[in-house]
Amino acid sequence: MSENSATKSDEQEDSAGMELLEQARQLLDQKDLAGCFLLSKEHWLNNPEDLRAAEILSEVMRRNGKKELYKNLKQLSNGAGALDSNAQSLFEAGYQFIEEREPELAVMLLKRCVTLLPDQPMVRYELGFALMQLRLFSDAIEHFEHLVHSEDDFDTRLNLTVCHSLTRNIKRAKELLCELEKKAGNQEEKKEIDVRKCVIKRLEKFDHSHKLVFRDWVYSLYGSVLLSESAPKDLEGKPRPSAVDYNSVATTLLLLRGVLAEMGIEYDVI
């Protein structure tokens, strides 16, 4: 590619970015905070150096009453170099984005923070956790493995065990689980270890060369058997309504129970 065409390409990208941000500002003026957030988020993830997106997001957070996130994003958007030097605001904003269920933005900011503070355990832990939320388990392993050699606590080793299980590194998962048993200090932690043991046992039933499909993962993680992966269809391939299948409903509830249990959510079912 010639220098001239590269320049044109850069100009086109910047023009598209300006258009997206302008749309975001218009939505902000119209008080469509959700739409503004989505556009600004998309632009910032694709253009991590563009502080204009951070500035718009900070205003969205201010109007949503997220004072701490507003403050930290505002600090990051104030002046060139803030993204490469303000470790505290990077961490705080990243952590708060995890709380807001926005792991993509959290990972983007926490990666920068790790570069500034590579030996800070809390930064490594939160980055690993955000990567787990994105199902980037191999990437999360790097940070949790780093931690077990310095800050070896129960939660770190548990998350590392989960990551190795989900990447099917059963040998390493078992090693970690053995050490984890020594650290279990209460019934809740012991129960968690029992759950991990069951998951590993079920994973061991599969040949390692076999690529697991959705049904296999449902069985491995929750011990449930998935009878149907899709809604019934008519002869033309279009979904059609069907009578209530109570077995299917029960299976779905079991899956939901496992999902919520993995998230640490307690609930009652009648």
PDB file of C-alpha atoms in Angstrom, residues 227-246 248-249 252:
ATOM      1  CA  LEU A 227     -32.627 -33.225  25.005  1.00  0.00           C
ATOM      2  CA  SER A 228     -33.163 -30.529  22.379  1.00  0.00           C
ATOM      3  CA  GLU A 229     -30.975 -27.631  21.269  1.00  0.00           C
ATOM      4  CA  SER A 230     -33.579 -25.839  19.149  1.00  0.00           C
ATOM      5  CA  ALA A 231     -37.284 -25.140  18.882  1.00  0.00           C
ATOM      6  CA  PRO A 232     -39.358 -27.477  16.667  1.00  0.00           C
ATOM      7  CA  LYS A 233     -39.649 -26.405  13.032  1.00  0.00           C
ATOM      8  CA  ASP A 234     -42.225 -26.882  10.285  1.00  0.00           C
ATOM      9  CA  LEU A 235     -41.546 -28.382   6.842  1.00  0.00           C
ATOM     10  CA  GLU A 236     -40.267 -25.040   5.576  1.00  0.00           C
ATOM     11  CA  GLY A 237     -37.748 -24.800   8.400  1.00  0.00           C
ATOM     12  CA  LYS A 238     -39.627 -22.078  10.266  1.00  0.00           C
ATOM     13  CA  PRO A 239     -40.076 -22.302  14.057  1.00  0.00           C
ATOM     14  CA  ARG A 240     -43.563 -23.498  14.959  1.00  0.00           C
ATOM     15  CA  PRO A 241     -45.463 -23.311  18.253  1.00  0.00           C
ATOM     16  CA  SER A 242     -45.683 -26.538  20.215  1.00  0.00           C
ATOM     17  CA  ALA A 243     -47.500 -27.874  23.257  1.00  0.00           C
ATOM     18  CA  VAL A 244     -45.827 -27.325  26.606  1.00  0.00           C
ATOM     19  CA  ASP A 245     -43.147 -29.961  27.191  1.00  0.00           C
ATOM     20  CA  TYR A 246     -42.798 -30.131  30.964  1.00  0.00           C
ATOM     21  CA  SER A 248     -38.086 -29.536  28.622  1.00  0.00           C
ATOM     22  CA  VAL A 249     -39.207 -26.907  31.141  1.00  0.00           C
ATOM     23  CA  THR A 252     -34.304 -25.576  31.411  1.00  0.00           C
TER      24      THR A 252
END
